[in-house]
Structure formats: C-alpha cells, structure tokens
PDB file of C-alpha atoms in Angstrom:
ATOM      1  CA  MET A   1    -147.573  49.106   0.275  1.00  0.00           C
ATOM      2  CA  GLY A   2    -148.030  46.094   2.516  1.00  0.00           C
ATOM      3  CA  ASN A   3    -146.008  42.964   2.748  1.00  0.00           C
ATOM      4  CA  THR A   4    -146.240  41.114  -0.584  1.00  0.00           C
ATOM      5  CA  SER A   5    -144.893  37.864   0.853  1.00  0.00           C
ATOM      6  CA  SER A   6    -147.408  35.106   1.534  1.00  0.00           C
ATOM      7  CA  ASN A   7    -145.587  34.216   4.766  1.00  0.00           C
ATOM      8  CA  PRO A   8    -146.039  36.563   7.749  1.00  0.00           C
ATOM      9  CA  PRO A   9    -142.837  38.161   9.096  1.00  0.00           C
ATOM     10  CA  PRO A  10    -141.320  36.422  12.152  1.00  0.00           C
ATOM     11  CA  GLU A  11    -142.499  37.726  15.478  1.00  0.00           C
ATOM     12  CA  ARG A  12    -139.855  39.884  17.184  1.00  0.00           C
ATOM     13  CA  GLU A  13    -139.813  39.334  20.898  1.00  0.00           C
ATOM     14  CA  GLU A  14    -137.154  39.893  23.552  1.00  0.00           C
ATOM     15  CA  ILE A  15    -137.024  36.929  25.924  1.00  0.00           C
ATOM     16  CA  LEU A  16    -134.888  37.047  29.069  1.00  0.00           C
ATOM     17  CA  ILE A  17    -133.048  33.736  29.494  1.00  0.00           C
ATOM     18  CA  HIS A  18    -130.496  34.564  32.217  1.00  0.00           C
ATOM     19  CA  SER A  19    -129.360  37.312  34.610  1.00  0.00           C
ATOM     20  CA  PHE A  20    -125.905  37.670  36.167  1.00  0.00           C
ATOM     21  CA  LEU A  21    -126.178  39.299  39.618  1.00  0.00           C
ATOM     22  CA  LEU A  22    -123.779  42.128  40.497  1.00  0.00           C
ATOM     23  CA  ASP A  23    -121.865  41.881  43.761  1.00  0.00           C
ATOM     24  CA  ALA A  24    -121.676  45.617  44.514  1.00  0.00           C
ATOM     25  CA  ASP A  25    -119.652  45.293  47.727  1.00  0.00           C
ATOM     26  CA  TYR A  26    -116.309  47.112  47.774  1.00  0.00           C
ATOM     27  CA  ASP A  27    -113.599  48.229  50.197  1.00  0.00           C
ATOM     28  CA  THR A  28    -113.923  51.923  51.008  1.00  0.00           C
ATOM     29  CA  CYS A  29    -110.213  52.600  51.603  1.00  0.00           C
ATOM     30  CA  GLN A  30    -108.537  52.012  48.242  1.00  0.00           C
ATOM     31  CA  LEU A  31    -106.992  53.727  45.249  1.00  0.00           C
ATOM     32  CA  PRO A  32    -107.288  52.390  41.683  1.00  0.00           C
ATOM     33  CA  LEU A  33    -104.012  51.059  40.258  1.00  0.00           C
ATOM     34  CA  ILE A  34    -102.042  52.241  43.319  1.00  0.00           C
ATOM     35  CA  PHE A  35    -103.856  50.464  46.143  1.00  0.00           C
ATOM     36  CA  PRO A  36    -106.615  48.314  44.574  1.00  0.00           C
ATOM     37  CA  ARG A  37    -108.741  46.126  46.826  1.00  0.00           C
ATOM     38  CA  LYS A  38    -112.201  44.534  46.557  1.00  0.00           C
ATOM     39  CA  ASN A  39    -114.478  46.206  44.015  1.00  0.00           C
ATOM     40  CA  ALA A  40    -117.937  45.684  42.565  1.00  0.00           C
ATOM     41  CA  MET A  41    -117.877  42.643  40.306  1.00  0.00           C
ATOM     42  CA  PHE A  42    -119.886  39.859  38.680  1.00  0.00           C
ATOM     43  CA  GLN A  43    -119.408  36.381  40.101  1.00  0.00           C
ATOM     44  CA  THR A  44    -118.484  33.851  37.418  1.00  0.00           C
ATOM     45  CA  PRO A  45    -120.934  30.906  37.463  1.00  0.00           C
ATOM     46  CA  ALA A  46    -119.617  27.355  37.605  1.00  0.00           C
ATOM     47  CA  VAL A  47    -122.280  26.065  35.207  1.00  0.00           C
ATOM     48  CA  LEU A  48    -125.045  27.369  32.970  1.00  0.00           C
ATOM     49  CA  ASP A  49    -128.313  25.708  32.034  1.00  0.00           C
ATOM     50  CA  ASP A  50    -128.430  23.888  28.720  1.00  0.00           C
ATOM     51  CA  ASN A  51    -131.041  26.365  27.502  1.00  0.00           C
ATOM     52  CA  VAL A  52    -128.677  29.281  28.221  1.00  0.00           C
ATOM     53  CA  GLN A  53    -125.656  27.563  26.661  1.00  0.00           C
ATOM     54  CA  GLU A  54    -127.644  27.123  23.480  1.00  0.00           C
ATOM     55  CA  PHE A  55    -127.262  30.898  23.058  1.00  0.00           C
ATOM     56  CA  LEU A  56    -124.338  31.819  25.329  1.00  0.00           C
ATOM     57  CA  ARG A  57    -121.632  29.262  26.048  1.00  0.00           C
ATOM     58  CA  LEU A  58    -120.004  29.138  29.464  1.00  0.00           C
ATOM     59  CA  GLU A  59    -116.627  30.094  27.959  1.00  0.00           C
ATOM     60  CA  GLU A  60    -118.169  33.207  26.385  1.00  0.00           C
ATOM     61  CA  ALA A  61    -119.879  34.147  29.650  1.00  0.00           C
ATOM     62  CA  GLU A  62    -116.602  33.802  31.564  1.00  0.00           C
ATOM     63  CA  LYS A  63    -114.790  36.118  29.139  1.00  0.00           C
ATOM     64  CA  ILE A  64    -117.581  38.692  29.166  1.00  0.00           C
ATOM     65  CA  LEU A  65    -117.703  38.823  32.958  1.00  0.00           C
ATOM     66  CA  ALA A  66    -113.898  38.966  33.210  1.00  0.00           C
ATOM     67  CA  ASP A  67    -113.802  41.941  30.814  1.00  0.00           C
ATOM     68  CA  LEU A  68    -116.580  43.758  32.671  1.00  0.00           C
ATOM     69  CA  ASN A  69    -114.918  43.099  36.031  1.00  0.00           C
ATOM     70  CA  LYS A  70    -111.699  44.583  34.689  1.00  0.00           C
ATOM     71  CA  ILE A  71    -113.542  47.741  33.667  1.00  0.00           C
ATOM     72  CA  LEU A  72    -115.210  47.960  37.073  1.00  0.00           C
ATOM     73  CA  ARG A  73    -111.833  47.587  38.761  1.00  0.00           C
ATOM     74  CA  LEU A  74    -109.997  50.186  36.653  1.00  0.00           C
ATOM     75  CA  THR A  75    -112.764  52.798  36.933  1.00  0.00           C
ATOM     76  CA  ALA A  76    -113.400  52.341  40.657  1.00  0.00           C
ATOM     77  CA  PHE A  77    -113.204  55.575  42.657  1.00  0.00           C
ATOM     78  CA  ASN A  78    -114.915  55.745  46.025  1.00  0.00           C
ATOM     79  CA  PRO A  79    -116.861  59.051  46.230  1.00  0.00           C
ATOM     80  CA  THR A  80    -117.148  59.009  50.049  1.00  0.00           C
ATOM     81  CA  VAL A  81    -114.979  60.710  52.668  1.00  0.00           C
ATOM     82  CA  PHE A  82    -113.195  57.401  53.318  1.00  0.00           C
ATOM     83  CA  ASN A  83    -111.362  57.705  50.009  1.00  0.00           C
ATOM     84  CA  PRO A  84    -107.653  58.453  50.648  1.00  0.00           C
ATOM     85  CA  CYS A  85    -107.862  61.136  47.958  1.00  0.00           C
ATOM     86  CA  PHE A  86    -110.447  62.983  50.041  1.00  0.00           C
ATOM     87  CA  LEU A  87    -108.126  62.885  53.039  1.00  0.00           C
ATOM     88  CA  LEU A  88    -105.364  64.273  50.831  1.00  0.00           C
ATOM     89  CA  ALA A  89    -107.737  67.052  49.752  1.00  0.00           C
ATOM     90  CA  VAL A  90    -108.371  67.940  53.409  1.00  0.00           C
ATOM     91  CA  VAL A  91    -104.640  68.035  54.172  1.00  0.00           C
ATOM     92  CA  ALA A  92    -103.937  70.098  51.049  1.00  0.00           C
ATOM     93  CA  SER A  93    -106.711  72.542  51.913  1.00  0.00           C
ATOM     94  CA  TYR A  94    -105.408  73.201  55.432  1.00  0.00           C
ATOM     95  CA  GLY A  95    -101.857  73.410  54.098  1.00  0.00           C
ATOM     96  CA  ILE A  96    -102.916  76.089  51.638  1.00  0.00           C
ATOM     97  CA  LEU A  97    -104.650  77.999  54.454  1.00  0.00           C
ATOM     98  CA  SER A  98    -101.504  77.859  56.565  1.00  0.00           C
ATOM     99  CA  LEU A  99     -99.361  79.203  53.746  1.00  0.00           C
ATOM    100  CA  HIS A 100    -101.943  81.873  53.045  1.00  0.00           C
ATOM    101  CA  HIS A 101    -101.964  83.014  56.684  1.00  0.00           C
ATOM    102  CA  SER A 102     -98.191  83.281  56.753  1.00  0.00           C
ATOM    103  CA  SER A 103     -98.169  85.304  53.540  1.00  0.00           C
ATOM    104  CA  SER A 104    -100.981  87.499  54.922  1.00  0.00           C
ATOM    105  CA  ASP A 105     -98.896  88.320  58.018  1.00  0.00           C
ATOM    106  CA  GLU A 106     -96.040  89.477  55.823  1.00  0.00           C
ATOM    107  CA  LYS A 107     -98.382  91.675  53.799  1.00  0.00           C
ATOM    108  CA  GLU A 108     -99.787  93.275  56.959  1.00  0.00           C
ATOM    109  CA  VAL A 109     -96.285  94.445  57.816  1.00  0.00           C
ATOM    110  CA  GLU A 110     -96.003  95.961  54.339  1.00  0.00           C
ATOM    111  CA  TYR A 111     -99.379  97.672  54.788  1.00  0.00           C
ATOM    112  CA  GLU A 112     -98.092  99.418  57.941  1.00  0.00           C
ATOM    113  CA  TRP A 113     -95.248 100.946  55.965  1.00  0.00           C
ATOM    114  CA  GLU A 114     -97.571 102.010  53.148  1.00  0.00           C
ATOM    115  CA  GLU A 115    -100.365 103.546  55.260  1.00  0.00           C
ATOM    116  CA  LEU A 116     -99.208 107.048  54.411  1.00  0.00           C
ATOM    117  CA  THR A 117     -99.335 106.481  50.657  1.00  0.00           C
ATOM    118  CA  VAL A 118    -102.227 104.018  50.186  1.00  0.00           C
ATOM    119  CA  GLY A 119    -105.829 105.212  50.555  1.00  0.00           C
ATOM    120  CA  GLU A 120    -108.470 103.424  52.645  1.00  0.00           C
ATOM    121  CA  GLU A 121    -110.549 102.361  49.601  1.00  0.00           C
ATOM    122  CA  GLU A 122    -107.587 100.767  47.890  1.00  0.00           C
ATOM    123  CA  GLU A 123    -106.706  98.965  51.092  1.00  0.00           C
ATOM    124  CA  GLU A 124    -110.245  97.575  51.428  1.00  0.00           C
ATOM    125  CA  GLU A 125    -110.211  96.337  47.817  1.00  0.00           C
ATOM    126  CA  GLU A 126    -106.948  94.559  48.382  1.00  0.00           C
ATOM    127  CA  LYS A 127    -108.318  92.879  51.506  1.00  0.00           C
ATOM    128  CA  GLU A 128    -111.462  91.708  49.660  1.00  0.00           C
ATOM    129  CA  GLU A 129    -109.386  90.332  46.804  1.00  0.00           C
ATOM    130  CA  GLU A 130    -107.228  88.568  49.361  1.00  0.00           C
ATOM    131  CA  GLU A 131    -110.302  86.955  50.951  1.00  0.00           C
ATOM    132  CA  ARG A 132    -111.604  85.765  47.566  1.00  0.00           C
ATOM    133  CA  SER A 133    -108.292  84.183  46.664  1.00  0.00           C
ATOM    134  CA  LYS A 134    -108.188  82.585  50.108  1.00  0.00           C
ATOM    135  CA  THR A 135    -111.636  81.016  49.578  1.00  0.00           C
ATOM    136  CA  ILE A 136    -110.750  79.762  46.101  1.00  0.00           C
ATOM    137  CA  LEU A 137    -107.519  78.200  47.288  1.00  0.00           C
ATOM    138  CA  TRP A 138    -109.329  76.567  50.207  1.00  0.00           C
ATOM    139  CA  ILE A 139    -111.989  74.809  48.080  1.00  0.00           C
ATOM    140  CA  LEU A 140    -109.669  73.995  45.160  1.00  0.00           C
ATOM    141  CA  PRO A 141    -108.574  70.560  46.522  1.00  0.00           C
ATOM    142  CA  TYR A 142    -112.212  69.574  47.111  1.00  0.00           C
ATOM    143  CA  LEU A 143    -113.153  70.653  43.594  1.00  0.00           C
ATOM    144  CA  CYS A 144    -110.363  68.473  42.226  1.00  0.00           C
ATOM    145  CA  PHE A 145    -111.732  65.515  44.191  1.00  0.00           C
ATOM    146  CA  VAL A 146    -115.266  66.071  42.842  1.00  0.00           C
ATOM    147  CA  VAL A 147    -113.955  66.342  39.278  1.00  0.00           C
ATOM    148  CA  ILE A 148    -112.094  63.026  39.627  1.00  0.00           C
ATOM    149  CA  VAL A 149    -115.266  61.365  40.947  1.00  0.00           C
ATOM    150  CA  LEU A 150    -117.318  62.622  37.985  1.00  0.00           C
ATOM    151  CA  VAL A 151    -114.653  61.633  35.459  1.00  0.00           C
ATOM    152  CA  ALA A 152    -114.408  58.113  36.925  1.00  0.00           C
ATOM    153  CA  LYS A 153    -118.201  57.763  36.863  1.00  0.00           C
ATOM    154  CA  PHE A 154    -118.375  58.936  33.247  1.00  0.00           C
ATOM    155  CA  CYS A 155    -115.539  56.633  32.148  1.00  0.00           C
ATOM    156  CA  ARG A 156    -117.149  53.653  33.856  1.00  0.00           C
ATOM    157  CA  LYS A 157    -120.488  54.186  32.139  1.00  0.00           C
ATOM    158  CA  ARG A 158    -118.899  54.827  28.738  1.00  0.00           C
ATOM    159  CA  LYS A 159    -116.620  51.768  28.887  1.00  0.00           C
ATOM    160  CA  LEU A 160    -119.340  49.411  30.161  1.00  0.00           C
ATOM    161  CA  THR A 161    -122.021  50.520  27.703  1.00  0.00           C
ATOM    162  CA  ASN A 162    -119.573  50.560  24.779  1.00  0.00           C
ATOM    163  CA  TYR A 163    -118.459  47.028  25.572  1.00  0.00           C
ATOM    164  CA  VAL A 164    -122.044  45.753  25.662  1.00  0.00           C
ATOM    165  CA  ALA A 165    -122.962  47.668  22.492  1.00  0.00           C
ATOM    166  CA  GLU A 166    -119.985  46.169  20.647  1.00  0.00           C
ATOM    167  CA  TRP A 167    -120.915  42.671  21.793  1.00  0.00           C
ATOM    168  CA  ASN A 168    -124.541  43.159  20.745  1.00  0.00           C
ATOM    169  CA  SER A 169    -123.474  44.308  17.272  1.00  0.00           C
ATOM    170  CA  ARG A 170    -122.732  40.691  16.261  1.00  0.00           C
ATOM    171  CA  GLY A 171    -126.368  40.362  15.201  1.00  0.00           C
ATOM    172  CA  ASN A 172    -126.931  36.760  16.280  1.00  0.00           C
ATOM    173  CA  GLY A 173    -130.105  37.584  18.203  1.00  0.00           C
ATOM    174  CA  VAL A 174    -128.453  37.343  21.640  1.00  0.00           C
ATOM    175  CA  THR A 175    -128.026  40.678  23.425  1.00  0.00           C
ATOM    176  CA  LEU A 176    -126.712  41.893  26.770  1.00  0.00           C
ATOM    177  CA  SER A 177    -128.252  44.658  28.828  1.00  0.00           C
ATOM    178  CA  PHE A 178    -127.562  46.310  32.186  1.00  0.00           C
ATOM    179  CA  GLY A 179    -130.492  46.577  34.557  1.00  0.00           C
ATOM    180  CA  GLY A 180    -131.545  46.616  38.155  1.00  0.00           C
ATOM    181  CA  VAL A 181    -134.344  46.977  40.647  1.00  0.00           C
ATOM    182  CA  GLY A 182    -134.729  48.624  44.013  1.00  0.00           C
ATOM    183  CA  THR A 183    -136.730  50.809  46.350  1.00  0.00           C
ATOM    184  CA  THR A 184    -135.969  54.472  47.002  1.00  0.00           C
ATOM    185  CA  ALA A 185    -136.043  56.154  50.413  1.00  0.00           C
ATOM    186  CA  ARG A 186    -139.641  57.220  49.665  1.00  0.00           C
ATOM    187  CA  GLY A 187    -140.706  53.627  49.087  1.00  0.00           C
ATOM    188  CA  VAL A 188    -140.952  53.926  45.302  1.00  0.00           C
ATOM    189  CA  THR A 189    -139.885  50.856  43.318  1.00  0.00           C
ATOM    190  CA  VAL A 190    -137.652  51.652  40.359  1.00  0.00           C
ATOM    191  CA  GLY A 191    -136.370  49.354  37.646  1.00  0.00           C
ATOM    192  CA  SER A 192    -137.257  45.703  37.274  1.00  0.00           C
ATOM    193  CA  GLU A 193    -135.798  42.336  38.214  1.00  0.00           C
ATOM    194  CA  PHE A 194    -136.280  41.296  34.590  1.00  0.00           C
ATOM    195  CA  GLY A 195    -135.164  44.564  32.973  1.00  0.00           C
ATOM    196  CA  GLY A 196    -134.318  48.095  34.000  1.00  0.00           C
ATOM    197  CA  THR A 197    -131.715  50.541  32.696  1.00  0.00           C
ATOM    198  CA  TYR A 198    -128.089  51.423  33.313  1.00  0.00           C
ATOM    199  CA  ASP A 199    -129.244  54.080  35.792  1.00  0.00           C
ATOM    200  CA  ASN A 200    -130.882  51.327  37.864  1.00  0.00           C
ATOM    201  CA  PHE A 201    -127.660  49.343  37.571  1.00  0.00           C
ATOM    202  CA  ASN A 202    -125.698  52.383  38.780  1.00  0.00           C
ATOM    203  CA  MET A 203    -128.013  52.727  41.782  1.00  0.00           C
ATOM    204  CA  ALA A 204    -127.058  49.188  42.788  1.00  0.00           C
ATOM    205  CA  MET A 205    -123.371  50.165  42.752  1.00  0.00           C
ATOM    206  CA  ARG A 206    -124.189  52.882  45.313  1.00  0.00           C
ATOM    207  CA  ASP A 207    -125.662  50.238  47.628  1.00  0.00           C
ATOM    208  CA  PRO A 208    -122.675  47.961  48.414  1.00  0.00           C
ATOM    209  CA  LYS A 209    -124.559  45.667  50.776  1.00  0.00           C
ATOM    210  CA  GLY A 210    -127.531  45.248  48.434  1.00  0.00           C
ATOM    211  CA  HIS A 211    -130.141  46.238  51.015  1.00  0.00           C
ATOM    212  CA  TRP A 212    -132.244  48.358  48.649  1.00  0.00           C
ATOM    213  CA  PHE A 213    -130.928  47.843  45.119  1.00  0.00           C
ATOM    214  CA  LYS A 214    -129.698  44.960  43.009  1.00  0.00           C
ATOM    215  CA  GLY A 215    -127.890  45.193  39.680  1.00  0.00           C
ATOM    216  CA  TYR A 216    -127.907  42.693  36.811  1.00  0.00           C
ATOM    217  CA  LEU A 217    -126.384  41.887  33.468  1.00  0.00           C
ATOM    218  CA  HIS A 218    -129.320  40.471  31.508  1.00  0.00           C
ATOM    219  CA  VAL A 219    -129.087  38.071  28.585  1.00  0.00           C
ATOM    220  CA  PHE A 220    -131.941  38.469  26.078  1.00  0.00           C
ATOM    221  CA  VAL A 221    -132.834  36.546  22.933  1.00  0.00           C
ATOM    222  CA  ASN A 222    -134.605  38.377  20.129  1.00  0.00           C
ATOM    223  CA  THR A 223    -136.598  35.547  18.566  1.00  0.00           C
ATOM    224  CA  GLY A 224    -137.061  37.216  15.189  1.00  0.00           C
ATOM    225  CA  GLU A 225    -133.420  38.188  14.812  1.00  0.00           C
ATOM    226  CA  ARG A 226    -132.328  34.775  16.081  1.00  0.00           C
ATOM    227  CA  GLN A 227    -134.476  32.967  13.503  1.00  0.00           C
ATOM    228  CA  HIS A 228    -133.041  35.129  10.737  1.00  0.00           C
ATOM    229  CA  TRP A 229    -129.473  34.471  11.930  1.00  0.00           C
ATOM    230  CA  CYS A 230    -130.060  30.705  12.164  1.00  0.00           C
ATOM    231  CA  SER A 231    -131.537  30.670   8.649  1.00  0.00           C
ATOM    232  CA  ALA A 232    -128.600  32.656   7.242  1.00  0.00           C
ATOM    233  CA  ASN A 233    -126.016  30.416   8.925  1.00  0.00           C
ATOM    234  CA  GLY A 234    -127.712  27.069   8.273  1.00  0.00           C
ATOM    235  CA  THR A 235    -128.339  26.419  11.975  1.00  0.00           C
ATOM    236  CA  SER A 236    -131.468  24.891  13.390  1.00  0.00           C
ATOM    237  CA  TYR A 237    -133.481  27.339  15.458  1.00  0.00           C
ATOM    238  CA  VAL A 238    -134.081  26.473  19.121  1.00  0.00           C
ATOM    239  CA  ALA A 239    -136.787  28.398  20.935  1.00  0.00           C
ATOM    240  CA  PRO A 240    -135.488  30.117  24.100  1.00  0.00           C
ATOM    241  CA  ILE A 241    -137.020  29.262  27.467  1.00  0.00           C
ATOM    242  CA  PRO A 242    -137.804  32.366  29.570  1.00  0.00           C
ATOM    243  CA  LEU A 243    -135.954  32.745  32.858  1.00  0.00           C
ATOM    244  CA  GLY A 244    -137.728  30.950  35.681  1.00  0.00           C
ATOM    245  CA  GLU A 245    -139.724  28.601  33.460  1.00  0.00           C
ATOM    246  CA  GLU A 246    -139.200  24.865  33.056  1.00  0.00           C
ATOM    247  CA  ALA A 247    -138.532  23.213  29.748  1.00  0.00           C
ATOM    248  CA  PRO A 248    -141.735  21.667  28.338  1.00  0.00           C
ATOM    249  CA  VAL A 249    -142.008  17.928  28.895  1.00  0.00           C
ATOM    250  CA  GLN A 250    -142.425  16.033  25.653  1.00  0.00           C
ATOM    251  CA  ILE A 251    -144.838  13.072  25.851  1.00  0.00           C
ATOM    252  CA  VAL A 252    -144.040  10.323  23.371  1.00  0.00           C
ATOM    253  CA  VAL A 253    -147.078   8.308  22.268  1.00  0.00           C
ATOM    254  CA  TYR A 254    -146.327   4.610  21.771  1.00  0.00           C
ATOM    255  CA  GLN A 255    -146.748   3.421  18.204  1.00  0.00           C
ATOM    256  CA  PRO A 256    -147.145  -0.362  17.650  1.00  0.00           C
ATOM    257  CA  PRO A 257    -145.208  -2.051  14.845  1.00  0.00           C
ATOM    258  CA  PRO A 258    -146.839  -2.304  11.406  1.00  0.00           C
ATOM    259  CA  GLY A 259    -149.549  -4.981  11.295  1.00  0.00           C
ATOM    260  CA  TYR A 260    -150.267  -4.796  15.044  1.00  0.00           C
ATOM    261  CA  ALA A 261    -152.836  -2.862  17.039  1.00  0.00           C
ATOM    262  CA  LEU A 262    -153.216  -1.984  20.688  1.00  0.00           C
ATOM    263  CA  VAL A 263    -155.892  -4.008  22.551  1.00  0.00           C
ATOM    264  CA  PRO A 264    -157.646  -2.600  25.660  1.00  0.00           C
ATOM    265  CA  LEU A 265    -156.966  -4.560  28.843  1.00  0.00           C
ATOM    266  CA  ALA A 266    -160.689  -4.887  29.594  1.00  0.00           C
ATOM    267  CA  GLU A 267    -161.226  -6.693  26.292  1.00  0.00           C
ATOM    268  CA  LEU A 268    -158.553  -9.264  27.106  1.00  0.00           C
ATOM    269  CA  GLN A 269    -160.084  -9.935  30.547  1.00  0.00           C
ATOM    270  CA  THR A 270    -163.510 -10.683  29.063  1.00  0.00           C
ATOM    271  CA  THR A 271    -161.992 -13.496  27.011  1.00  0.00           C
ATOM    272  CA  GLY A 272    -160.924 -15.291  30.206  1.00  0.00           C
ATOM    273  CA  ASN A 273    -157.220 -14.919  29.536  1.00  0.00           C
ATOM    274  CA  THR A 274    -155.626 -14.725  32.988  1.00  0.00           C
ATOM    275  CA  SER A 275    -152.057 -14.584  31.767  1.00  0.00           C
ATOM    276  CA  ALA A 276    -150.230 -11.294  31.483  1.00  0.00           C
ATOM    277  CA  PRO A 277    -151.505  -9.472  28.376  1.00  0.00           C
ATOM    278  CA  PRO A 278    -149.026  -8.664  25.661  1.00  0.00           C
ATOM    279  CA  PRO A 279    -148.515  -4.945  24.887  1.00  0.00           C
ATOM    280  CA  TYR A 280    -150.075  -5.414  21.498  1.00  0.00           C
ATOM    281  CA  GLU A 281    -151.697  -8.113  19.301  1.00  0.00           C
ATOM    282  CA  LYS A 282    -151.679  -8.957  15.655  1.00  0.00           C
ATOM    283  CA  ALA A 283    -154.269  -6.899  13.875  1.00  0.00           C
ATOM    284  CA  THR A 284    -157.023  -8.868  12.127  1.00  0.00           C
ATOM    285  CA  VAL A 285    -158.148  -7.874   8.685  1.00  0.00           C
TER     286      VAL A 285
END
C-alpha cells in the first residue's frame, strides 16, 4: 500500500557542508610509542562558518579531530625500508645466516665421521632439509615485518571507521565520512573532492606530500533525518548550505506605516515640489 498521509515524506538528501583536509606528511624514521614523531593528522581549524556551526560546533570538531589524530598516531607504522623495524629485520636475518653457517660447519665435521655408515641418499636429504630450514630462517624476520605492517593497517582502518560509525549513530542528521581524490600512475582519477571512500582516504596516506592524492573527513547533513530530529527535539530546522556556496541574500521590501502609501518620485516632480520628497505620504481615501 502507498503512503496514506496527505503530506509527502521529507526529501532525503545528503548535503556536504564542510571538509577537513588530511595532512598526510610523516617522518619516515620513527616507531609508535617508542620513538613517535610527526604523523598524518588533521589540522584543527581556528574558526568554522556559522552555517557549519549550526550542525557541528567548533568544540565538537576539535574533539573529533583530536580523537582521530590520536588513532592515526597510535596506529602509525611506516611500511618502507626506512622503518627502524625493517633495519632490525635485516640485521636479524644476517645474524640467523651467520649462526646457521657456523652450525653447518660443525655438522660437516660430523658427516665426515659418519660417511661409512650413512648412505648417499640420506645425506642428500639431510642437505636439502638443511637448505629449506636456512631459507625459512632467512625470510622469517621479513615476514614478521610484513605481518606487523598489515596488522597496523587493519587496526587503523577498524579504529577510524568504528569511531565515525559510533559518532554517526547519534541520529541527528549530521554524519562524518572519510573520502579522498587523486590520480593514479595511469592518469585515472579516483574518488571525489566532495566524496570518495575510505580506500581513497587510505591512498592519500600513502602520498605524504600530497602530490597525487588528498584525503578528507567530510561533514554531511541528511536533510530528511535532520528535519525529523529537529521536529522530535523541538528545534527549528535550518537548511544547510552546500560547501562552496554563499548564503542567500534576503531582500527586505519596505512596508509603509498603516494609512500611508508610497508615492513615485516622478509624480512629486510634476507637482512642482522642488523640496526633498518624503519617503511616503498620507494615503487619500
């Protein structure tokens, strides 16, 4: 069945009213908690437009950005070779190789004593097993580094998206969303300056200098949900102004007092009155 109400349902529309730009720059040589330095973060604005503060107060924006910056700082893990953990992986890998070579030399001496009792096939199998264990031990530190990178990336996404989802669950018609825009190496534009997804936002974090990608935290207003929330809370509804647009200028038409009417200037001049005309004259009945 259709809608039995005589009034049409409110139009639901997502209107972007503000975007906080991500500063993706970070110091490559750092360790979270142990040796933290500059990380990707949102710059806190000094002021917000009146239209934005109608839906998101400056104090709320400051707290939101501070919480998100904390998450970005705690989940920061540089995936490049400049990460000190990668250098530790290199040192650990060569250390394991050195220990393996020393143990291999000792085993070769044992093999010389056992040549009379051990067959050639068994000796070959032992050598192959030794080579496999050598390879595994050599790549193990690098695998640990890759696992830490993936875990940090997963934790960052989960914490950021969960925070935004919890904030959006208030149901007041104002929602936050991660987004971004950029151009790939093939010249393909992905995302949008006025939208995008978390994946586009993540691409911006991989471009510290912002040459190809930019990340945003968007603030949207769902007009239908906002009207419903204002009606339920006894608050007057204010229409949001889309980002980049000016507030409409209201023209006030002059209304003369009761009993008076406006007189055209040309009519006063035809009567020969050279003095300055009054703004209005007494209306004649």
